[in-house]
PDB file of C-alpha atoms in Angstrom:
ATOM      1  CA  UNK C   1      29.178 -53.591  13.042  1.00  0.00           C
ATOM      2  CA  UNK C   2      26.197 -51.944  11.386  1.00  0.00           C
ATOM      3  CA  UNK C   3      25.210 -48.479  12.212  1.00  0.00           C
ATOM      4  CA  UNK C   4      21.579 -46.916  12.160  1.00  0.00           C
ATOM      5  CA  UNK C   5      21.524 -43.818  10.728  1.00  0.00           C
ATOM      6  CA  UNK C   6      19.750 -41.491  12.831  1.00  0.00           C
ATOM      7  CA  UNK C   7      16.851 -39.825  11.442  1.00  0.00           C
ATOM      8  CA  UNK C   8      16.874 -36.027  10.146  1.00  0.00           C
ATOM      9  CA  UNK C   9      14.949 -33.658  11.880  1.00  0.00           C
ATOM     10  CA  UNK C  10      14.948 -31.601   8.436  1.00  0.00           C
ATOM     11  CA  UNK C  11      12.532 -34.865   6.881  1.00  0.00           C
ATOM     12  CA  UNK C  12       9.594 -33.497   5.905  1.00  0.00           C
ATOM     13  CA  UNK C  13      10.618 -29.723   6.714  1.00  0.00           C
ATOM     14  CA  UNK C  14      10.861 -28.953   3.249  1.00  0.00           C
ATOM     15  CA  UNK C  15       7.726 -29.918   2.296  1.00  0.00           C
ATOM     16  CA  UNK C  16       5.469 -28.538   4.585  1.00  0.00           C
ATOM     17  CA  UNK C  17       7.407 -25.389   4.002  1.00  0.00           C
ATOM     18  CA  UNK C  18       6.366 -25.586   0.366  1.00  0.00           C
ATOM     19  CA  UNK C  19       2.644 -26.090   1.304  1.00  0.00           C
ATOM     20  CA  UNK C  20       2.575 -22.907   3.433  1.00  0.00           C
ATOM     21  CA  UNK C  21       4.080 -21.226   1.069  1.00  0.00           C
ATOM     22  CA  UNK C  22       1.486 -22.296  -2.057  1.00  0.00           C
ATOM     23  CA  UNK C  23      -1.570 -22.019   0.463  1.00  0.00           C
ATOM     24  CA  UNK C  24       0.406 -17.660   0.893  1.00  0.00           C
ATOM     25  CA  UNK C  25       0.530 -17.331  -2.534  1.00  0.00           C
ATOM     26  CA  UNK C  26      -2.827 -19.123  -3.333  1.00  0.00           C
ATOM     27  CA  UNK C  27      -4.380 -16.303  -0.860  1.00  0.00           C
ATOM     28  CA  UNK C  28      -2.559 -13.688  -2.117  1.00  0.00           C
ATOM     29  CA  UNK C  29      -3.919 -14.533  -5.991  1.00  0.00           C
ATOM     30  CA  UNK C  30      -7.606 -15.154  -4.511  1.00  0.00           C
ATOM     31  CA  UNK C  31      -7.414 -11.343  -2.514  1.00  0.00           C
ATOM     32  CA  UNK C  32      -5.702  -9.497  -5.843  1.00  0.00           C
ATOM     33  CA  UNK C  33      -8.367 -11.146  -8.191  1.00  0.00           C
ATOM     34  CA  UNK C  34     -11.212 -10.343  -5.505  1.00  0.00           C
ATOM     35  CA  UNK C  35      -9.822  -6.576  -5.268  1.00  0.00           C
ATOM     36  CA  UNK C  36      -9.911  -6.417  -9.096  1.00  0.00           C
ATOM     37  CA  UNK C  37     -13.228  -7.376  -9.834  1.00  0.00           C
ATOM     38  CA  UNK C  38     -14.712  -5.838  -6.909  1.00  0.00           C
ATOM     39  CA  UNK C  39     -13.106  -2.637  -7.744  1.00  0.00           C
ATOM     40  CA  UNK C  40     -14.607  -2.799 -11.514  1.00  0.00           C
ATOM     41  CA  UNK C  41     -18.051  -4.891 -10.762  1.00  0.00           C
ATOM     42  CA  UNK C  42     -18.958  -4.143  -7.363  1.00  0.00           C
ATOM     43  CA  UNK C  43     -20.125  -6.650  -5.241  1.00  0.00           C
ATOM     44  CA  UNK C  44     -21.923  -8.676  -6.766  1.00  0.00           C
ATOM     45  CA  UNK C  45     -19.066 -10.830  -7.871  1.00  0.00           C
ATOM     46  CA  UNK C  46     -19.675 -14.131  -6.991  1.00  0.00           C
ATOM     47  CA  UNK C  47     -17.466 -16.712  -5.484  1.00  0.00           C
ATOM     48  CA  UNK C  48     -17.198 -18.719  -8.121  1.00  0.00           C
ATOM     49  CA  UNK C  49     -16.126 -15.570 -10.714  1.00  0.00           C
ATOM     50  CA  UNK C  50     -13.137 -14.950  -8.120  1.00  0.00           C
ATOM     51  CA  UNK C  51     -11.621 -18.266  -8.062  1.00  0.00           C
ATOM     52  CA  UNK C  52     -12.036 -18.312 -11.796  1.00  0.00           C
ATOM     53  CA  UNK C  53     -10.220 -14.744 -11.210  1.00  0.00           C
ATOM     54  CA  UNK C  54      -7.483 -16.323  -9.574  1.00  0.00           C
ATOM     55  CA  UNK C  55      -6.784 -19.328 -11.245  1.00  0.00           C
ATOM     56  CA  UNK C  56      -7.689 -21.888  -8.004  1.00  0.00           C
ATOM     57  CA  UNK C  57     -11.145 -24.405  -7.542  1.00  0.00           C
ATOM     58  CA  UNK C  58     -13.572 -24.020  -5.822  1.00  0.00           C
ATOM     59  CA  UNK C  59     -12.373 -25.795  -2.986  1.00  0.00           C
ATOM     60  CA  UNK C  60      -8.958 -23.600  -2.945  1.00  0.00           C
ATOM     61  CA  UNK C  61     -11.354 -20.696  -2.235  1.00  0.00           C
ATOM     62  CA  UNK C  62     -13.480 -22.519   0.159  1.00  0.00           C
ATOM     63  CA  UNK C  63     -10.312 -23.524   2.613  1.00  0.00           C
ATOM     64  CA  UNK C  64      -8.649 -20.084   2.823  1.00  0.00           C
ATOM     65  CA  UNK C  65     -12.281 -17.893   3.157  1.00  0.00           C
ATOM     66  CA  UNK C  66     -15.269 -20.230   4.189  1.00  0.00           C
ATOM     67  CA  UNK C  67     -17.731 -17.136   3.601  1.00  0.00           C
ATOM     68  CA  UNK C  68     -18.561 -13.813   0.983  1.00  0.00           C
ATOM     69  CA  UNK C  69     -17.727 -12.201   4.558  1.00  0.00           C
ATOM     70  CA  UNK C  70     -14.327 -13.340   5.169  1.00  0.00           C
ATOM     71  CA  UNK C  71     -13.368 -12.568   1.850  1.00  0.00           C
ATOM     72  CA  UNK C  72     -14.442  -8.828   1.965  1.00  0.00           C
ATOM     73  CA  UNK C  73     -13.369  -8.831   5.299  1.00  0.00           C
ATOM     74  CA  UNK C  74      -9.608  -9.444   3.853  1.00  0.00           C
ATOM     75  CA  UNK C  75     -10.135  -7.720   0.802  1.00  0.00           C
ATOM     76  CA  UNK C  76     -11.246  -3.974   2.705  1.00  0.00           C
ATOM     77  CA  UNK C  77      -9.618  -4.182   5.797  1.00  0.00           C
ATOM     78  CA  UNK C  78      -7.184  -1.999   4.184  1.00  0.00           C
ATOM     79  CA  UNK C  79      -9.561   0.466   2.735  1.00  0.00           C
ATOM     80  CA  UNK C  80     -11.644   0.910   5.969  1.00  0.00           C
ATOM     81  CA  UNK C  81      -8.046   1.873   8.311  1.00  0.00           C
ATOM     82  CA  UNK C  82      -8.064   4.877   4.760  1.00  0.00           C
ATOM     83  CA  UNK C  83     -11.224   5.514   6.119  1.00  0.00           C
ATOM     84  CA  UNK C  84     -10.655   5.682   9.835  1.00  0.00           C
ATOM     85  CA  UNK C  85      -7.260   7.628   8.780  1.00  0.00           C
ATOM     86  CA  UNK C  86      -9.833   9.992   7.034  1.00  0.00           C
ATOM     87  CA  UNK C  87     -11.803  10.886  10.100  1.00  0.00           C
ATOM     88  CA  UNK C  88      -8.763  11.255  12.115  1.00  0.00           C
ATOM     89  CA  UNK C  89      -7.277  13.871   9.273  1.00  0.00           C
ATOM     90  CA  UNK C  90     -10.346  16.182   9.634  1.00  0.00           C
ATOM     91  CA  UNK C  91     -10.241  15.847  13.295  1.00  0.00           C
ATOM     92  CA  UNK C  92      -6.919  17.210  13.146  1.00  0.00           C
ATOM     93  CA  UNK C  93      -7.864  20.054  10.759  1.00  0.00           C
ATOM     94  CA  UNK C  94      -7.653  23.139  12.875  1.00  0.00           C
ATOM     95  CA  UNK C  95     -10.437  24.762  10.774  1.00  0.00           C
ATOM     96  CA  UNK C  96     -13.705  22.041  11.721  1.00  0.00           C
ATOM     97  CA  UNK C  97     -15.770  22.864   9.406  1.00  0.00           C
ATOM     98  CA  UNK C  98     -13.137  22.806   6.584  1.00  0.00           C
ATOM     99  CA  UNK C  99     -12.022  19.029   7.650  1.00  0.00           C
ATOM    100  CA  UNK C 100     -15.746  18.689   7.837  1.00  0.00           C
ATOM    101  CA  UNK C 101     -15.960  19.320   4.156  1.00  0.00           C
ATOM    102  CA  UNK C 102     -12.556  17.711   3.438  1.00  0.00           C
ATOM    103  CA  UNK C 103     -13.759  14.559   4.690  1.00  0.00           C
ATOM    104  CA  UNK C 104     -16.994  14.411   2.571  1.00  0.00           C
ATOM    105  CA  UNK C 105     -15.356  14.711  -0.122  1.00  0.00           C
ATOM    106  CA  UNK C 106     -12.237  11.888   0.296  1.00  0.00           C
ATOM    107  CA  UNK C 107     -14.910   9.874   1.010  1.00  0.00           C
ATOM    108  CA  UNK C 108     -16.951   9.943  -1.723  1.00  0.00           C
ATOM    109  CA  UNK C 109     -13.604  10.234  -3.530  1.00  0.00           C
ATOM    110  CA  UNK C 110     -12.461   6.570  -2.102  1.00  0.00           C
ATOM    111  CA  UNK C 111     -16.770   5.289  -3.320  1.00  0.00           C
ATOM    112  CA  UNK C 112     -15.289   6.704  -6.580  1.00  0.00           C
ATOM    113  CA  UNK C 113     -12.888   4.924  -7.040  1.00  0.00           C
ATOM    114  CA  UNK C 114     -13.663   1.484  -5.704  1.00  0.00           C
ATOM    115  CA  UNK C 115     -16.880   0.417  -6.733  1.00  0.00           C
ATOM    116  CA  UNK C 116     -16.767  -2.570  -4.141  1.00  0.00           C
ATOM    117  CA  UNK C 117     -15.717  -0.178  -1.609  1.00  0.00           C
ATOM    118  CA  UNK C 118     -18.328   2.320  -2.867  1.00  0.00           C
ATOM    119  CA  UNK C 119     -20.703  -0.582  -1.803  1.00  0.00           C
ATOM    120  CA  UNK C 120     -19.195  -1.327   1.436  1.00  0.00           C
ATOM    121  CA  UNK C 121     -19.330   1.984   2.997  1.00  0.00           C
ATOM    122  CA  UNK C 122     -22.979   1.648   2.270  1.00  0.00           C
ATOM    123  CA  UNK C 123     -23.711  -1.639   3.763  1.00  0.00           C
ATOM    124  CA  UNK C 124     -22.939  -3.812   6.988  1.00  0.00           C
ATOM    125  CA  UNK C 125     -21.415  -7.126   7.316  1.00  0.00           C
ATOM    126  CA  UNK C 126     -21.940  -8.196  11.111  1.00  0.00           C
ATOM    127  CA  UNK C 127     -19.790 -10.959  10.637  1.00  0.00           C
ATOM    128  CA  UNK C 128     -16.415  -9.137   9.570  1.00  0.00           C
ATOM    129  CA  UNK C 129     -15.240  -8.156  12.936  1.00  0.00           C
ATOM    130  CA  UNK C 130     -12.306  -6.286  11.840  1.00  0.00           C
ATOM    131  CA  UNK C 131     -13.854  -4.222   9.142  1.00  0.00           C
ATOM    132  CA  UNK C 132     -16.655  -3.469  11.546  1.00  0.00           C
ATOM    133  CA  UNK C 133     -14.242  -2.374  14.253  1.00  0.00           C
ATOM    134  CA  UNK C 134     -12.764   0.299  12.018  1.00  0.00           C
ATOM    135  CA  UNK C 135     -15.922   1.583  10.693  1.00  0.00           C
ATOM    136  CA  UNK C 136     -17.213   2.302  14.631  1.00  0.00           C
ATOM    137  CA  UNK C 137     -14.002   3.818  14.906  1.00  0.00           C
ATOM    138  CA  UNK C 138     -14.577   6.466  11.845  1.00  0.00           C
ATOM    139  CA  UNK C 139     -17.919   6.357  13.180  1.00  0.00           C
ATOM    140  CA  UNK C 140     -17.184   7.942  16.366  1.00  0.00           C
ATOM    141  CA  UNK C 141     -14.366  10.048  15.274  1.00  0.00           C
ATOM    142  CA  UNK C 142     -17.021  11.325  12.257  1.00  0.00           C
ATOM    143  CA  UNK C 143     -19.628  12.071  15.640  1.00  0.00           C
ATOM    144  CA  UNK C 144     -16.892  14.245  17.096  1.00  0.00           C
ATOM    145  CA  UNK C 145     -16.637  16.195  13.655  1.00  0.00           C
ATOM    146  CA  UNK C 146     -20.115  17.158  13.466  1.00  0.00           C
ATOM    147  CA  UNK C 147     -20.304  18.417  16.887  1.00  0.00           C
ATOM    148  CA  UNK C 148     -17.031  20.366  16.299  1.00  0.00           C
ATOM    149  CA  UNK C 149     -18.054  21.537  12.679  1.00  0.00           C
ATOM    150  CA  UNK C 150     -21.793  22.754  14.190  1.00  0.00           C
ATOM    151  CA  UNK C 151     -20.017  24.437  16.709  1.00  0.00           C
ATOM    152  CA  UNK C 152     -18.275  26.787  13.767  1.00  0.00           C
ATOM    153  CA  UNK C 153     -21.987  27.663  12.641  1.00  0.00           C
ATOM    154  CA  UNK C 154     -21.082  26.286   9.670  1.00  0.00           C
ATOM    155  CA  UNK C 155     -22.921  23.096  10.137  1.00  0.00           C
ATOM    156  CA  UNK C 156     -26.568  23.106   9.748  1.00  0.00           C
ATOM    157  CA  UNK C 157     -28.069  22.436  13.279  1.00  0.00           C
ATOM    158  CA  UNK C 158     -30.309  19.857  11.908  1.00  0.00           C
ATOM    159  CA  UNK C 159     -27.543  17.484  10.317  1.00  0.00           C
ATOM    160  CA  UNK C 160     -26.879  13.866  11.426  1.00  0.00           C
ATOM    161  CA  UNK C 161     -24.569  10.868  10.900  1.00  0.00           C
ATOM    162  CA  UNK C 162     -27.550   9.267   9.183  1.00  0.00           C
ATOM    163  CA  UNK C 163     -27.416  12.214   6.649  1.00  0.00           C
ATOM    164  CA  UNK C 164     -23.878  10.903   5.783  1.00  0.00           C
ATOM    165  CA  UNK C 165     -25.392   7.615   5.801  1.00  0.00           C
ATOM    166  CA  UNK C 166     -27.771   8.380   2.788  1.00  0.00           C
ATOM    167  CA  UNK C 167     -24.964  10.057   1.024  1.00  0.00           C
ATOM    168  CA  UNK C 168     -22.881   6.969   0.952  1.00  0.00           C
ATOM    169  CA  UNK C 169     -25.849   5.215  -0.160  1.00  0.00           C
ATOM    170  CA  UNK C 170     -27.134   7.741  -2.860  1.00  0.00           C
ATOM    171  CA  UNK C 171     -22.618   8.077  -3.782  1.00  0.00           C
ATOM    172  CA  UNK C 172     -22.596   4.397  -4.767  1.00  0.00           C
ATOM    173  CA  UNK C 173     -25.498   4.276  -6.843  1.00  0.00           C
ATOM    174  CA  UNK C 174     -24.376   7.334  -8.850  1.00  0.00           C
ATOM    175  CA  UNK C 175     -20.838   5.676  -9.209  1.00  0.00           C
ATOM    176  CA  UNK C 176     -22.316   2.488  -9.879  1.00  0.00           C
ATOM    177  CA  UNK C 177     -24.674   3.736 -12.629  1.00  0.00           C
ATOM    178  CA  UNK C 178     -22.209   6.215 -14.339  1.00  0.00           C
ATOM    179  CA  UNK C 179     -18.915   4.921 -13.749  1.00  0.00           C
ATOM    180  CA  UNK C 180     -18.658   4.053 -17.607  1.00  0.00           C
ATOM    181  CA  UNK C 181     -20.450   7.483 -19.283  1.00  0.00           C
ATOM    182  CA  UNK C 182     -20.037   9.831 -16.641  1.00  0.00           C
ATOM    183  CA  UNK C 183     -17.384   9.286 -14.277  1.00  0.00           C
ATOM    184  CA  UNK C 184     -17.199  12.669 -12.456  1.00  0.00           C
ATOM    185  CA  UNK C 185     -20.876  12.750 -11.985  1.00  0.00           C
ATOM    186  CA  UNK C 186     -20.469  11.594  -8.146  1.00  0.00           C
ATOM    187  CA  UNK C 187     -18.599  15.259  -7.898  1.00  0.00           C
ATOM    188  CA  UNK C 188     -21.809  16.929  -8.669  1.00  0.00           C
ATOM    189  CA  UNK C 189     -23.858  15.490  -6.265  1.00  0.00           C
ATOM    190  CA  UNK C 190     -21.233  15.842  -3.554  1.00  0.00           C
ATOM    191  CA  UNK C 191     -21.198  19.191  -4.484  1.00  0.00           C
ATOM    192  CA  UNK C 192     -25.462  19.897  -4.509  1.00  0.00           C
ATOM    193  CA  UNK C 193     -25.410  18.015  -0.986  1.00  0.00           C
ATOM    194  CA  UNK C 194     -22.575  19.949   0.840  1.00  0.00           C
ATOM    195  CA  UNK C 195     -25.024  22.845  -0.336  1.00  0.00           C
ATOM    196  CA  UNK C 196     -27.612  21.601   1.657  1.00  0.00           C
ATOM    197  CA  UNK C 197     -25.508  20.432   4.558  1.00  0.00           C
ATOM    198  CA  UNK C 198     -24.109  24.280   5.096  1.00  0.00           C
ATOM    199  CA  UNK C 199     -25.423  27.260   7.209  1.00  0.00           C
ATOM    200  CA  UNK C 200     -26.248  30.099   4.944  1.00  0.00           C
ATOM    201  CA  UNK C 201     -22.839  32.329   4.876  1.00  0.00           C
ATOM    202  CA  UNK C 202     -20.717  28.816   4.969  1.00  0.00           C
ATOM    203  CA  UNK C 203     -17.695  29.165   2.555  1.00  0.00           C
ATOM    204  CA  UNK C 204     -17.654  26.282  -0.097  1.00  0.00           C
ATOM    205  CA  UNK C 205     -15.395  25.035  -2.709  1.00  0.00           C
ATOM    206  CA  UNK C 206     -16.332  25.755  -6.147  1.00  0.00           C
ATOM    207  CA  UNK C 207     -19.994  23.939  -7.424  1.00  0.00           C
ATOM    208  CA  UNK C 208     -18.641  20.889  -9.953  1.00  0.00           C
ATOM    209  CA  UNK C 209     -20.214  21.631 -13.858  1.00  0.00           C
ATOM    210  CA  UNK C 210     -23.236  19.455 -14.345  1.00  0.00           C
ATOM    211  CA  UNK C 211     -22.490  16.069 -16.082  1.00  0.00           C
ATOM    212  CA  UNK C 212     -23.012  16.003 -19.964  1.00  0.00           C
ATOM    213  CA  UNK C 213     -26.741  15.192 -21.169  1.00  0.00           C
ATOM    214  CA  UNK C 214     -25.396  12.658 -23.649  1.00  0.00           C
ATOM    215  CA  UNK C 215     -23.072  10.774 -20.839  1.00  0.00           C
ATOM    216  CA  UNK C 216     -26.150  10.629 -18.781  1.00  0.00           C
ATOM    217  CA  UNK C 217     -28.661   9.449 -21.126  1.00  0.00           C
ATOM    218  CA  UNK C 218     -26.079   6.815 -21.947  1.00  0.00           C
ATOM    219  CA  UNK C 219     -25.876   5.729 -18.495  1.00  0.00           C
ATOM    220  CA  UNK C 220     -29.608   5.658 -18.218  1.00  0.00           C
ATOM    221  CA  UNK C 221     -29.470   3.136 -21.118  1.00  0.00           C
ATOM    222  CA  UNK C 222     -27.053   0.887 -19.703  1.00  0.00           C
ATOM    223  CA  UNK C 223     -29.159   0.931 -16.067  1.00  0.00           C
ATOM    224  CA  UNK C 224     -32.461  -0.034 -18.321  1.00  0.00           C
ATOM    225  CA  UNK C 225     -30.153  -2.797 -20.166  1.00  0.00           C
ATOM    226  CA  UNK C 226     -28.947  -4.171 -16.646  1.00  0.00           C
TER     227      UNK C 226
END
């Protein structure tokens, strides 16, 4: 009598186990690649410089993040919850005005060091939902600060969350343009605007040393070359 051997729910298990696991580790080159050369170029990367990055096509690129957006969406997600976890620090600070200052200066230090993050703290992307989420969240928390920090009298009366705003803004083009030459430059005008953010009598840390002409005039160079 001939038997029919049954079929093994295991067929095809295997394989489709190896797929998800290339498509994980295809996503996981695309994201380290897109952190690298965001981190060192900024932004401006394109597409088509990450997948060469990574070692996938096009197309690779395409199915796991259809847009620029997802892709910075996955590649800051992280960096924006540092953020939030920022606010939240200085909100804990039992001295406002010190977590006030604190805060300025982690952020600027996190622009520093990232120049892709440098540019998202300084931009919008509507379509990242969860990077967008988090930055309201530091937004709010950063709202609270200022109140809490003007209440000290340590605050000028007159500052805003737009003023941080312009900061961010004015951080990434100074860590942008002298990243190369002068690297601590971004100190110096973190310094000269916590200056202007204070009440007169506010206690500061120490004023950062002015960059070096030479580093400067270099990076001036390299910003009339680009």
């Amino acid at each position: 009598m001939s038997t029919t051997a049954e079929p093994d729910p295991s067929d095809g298990a295997q394989p489709r186990a190896e797929l998800r696991a290339d498509a994980e580790r295809n996503r996981e080159r695309i994201l380290a690649a897109a952190r690298r050369l965001y981190a060192d170029q900024g932004l401006d990367v394109s597409m088509a410089c990450v997948a060469r990055e990574a070692g996938v096509g096009k197309a690779t690129l395409s199915r796991r993040f259809a847009t620029r957006e997802e892709l910075i969406n996955a590649v800051f997600t992280d960096r924006m919850d540092a953020y939030a976890a920022t606010t939240a620090e200085a909100l804990a600070d039992p001295d406002p005005w010190h977590g006030f200052v604190g805060f300025i200066r982690s952020v600027c230090a996190m622009q520093a060091a990232d120049r892709g993050f440098a540019a998202v703290l300084a931009m919008t992307f509507p379509a990242a939902k969860a990077l967008e989420a988090r930055r309201a969240e530091a937004y709010h928390g950063f709202l609270e600060l200022i109140s809490r920090a003007k209440a000290t009298g340590n605050l000028r009366a007159d500052f805003t969350a737009e003023d941080l705003i312009v900061l961010l803004m004015a951080n990434a083009g100074v860590v942008a343009a002298t990243a190369d030459s002068a690297p601590g430059a971004w100190r110096r005008l973190v310094g000269q605007m916590l200056r202007a953010y204070a009440a007169p009598g506010a206690d500061l840390p120490p004023m950062e040393p002015a960059p070096e002409p030479t580093a400067l005039y270099r990076a001036m160079v390299r910003l009339g070359r680009a």
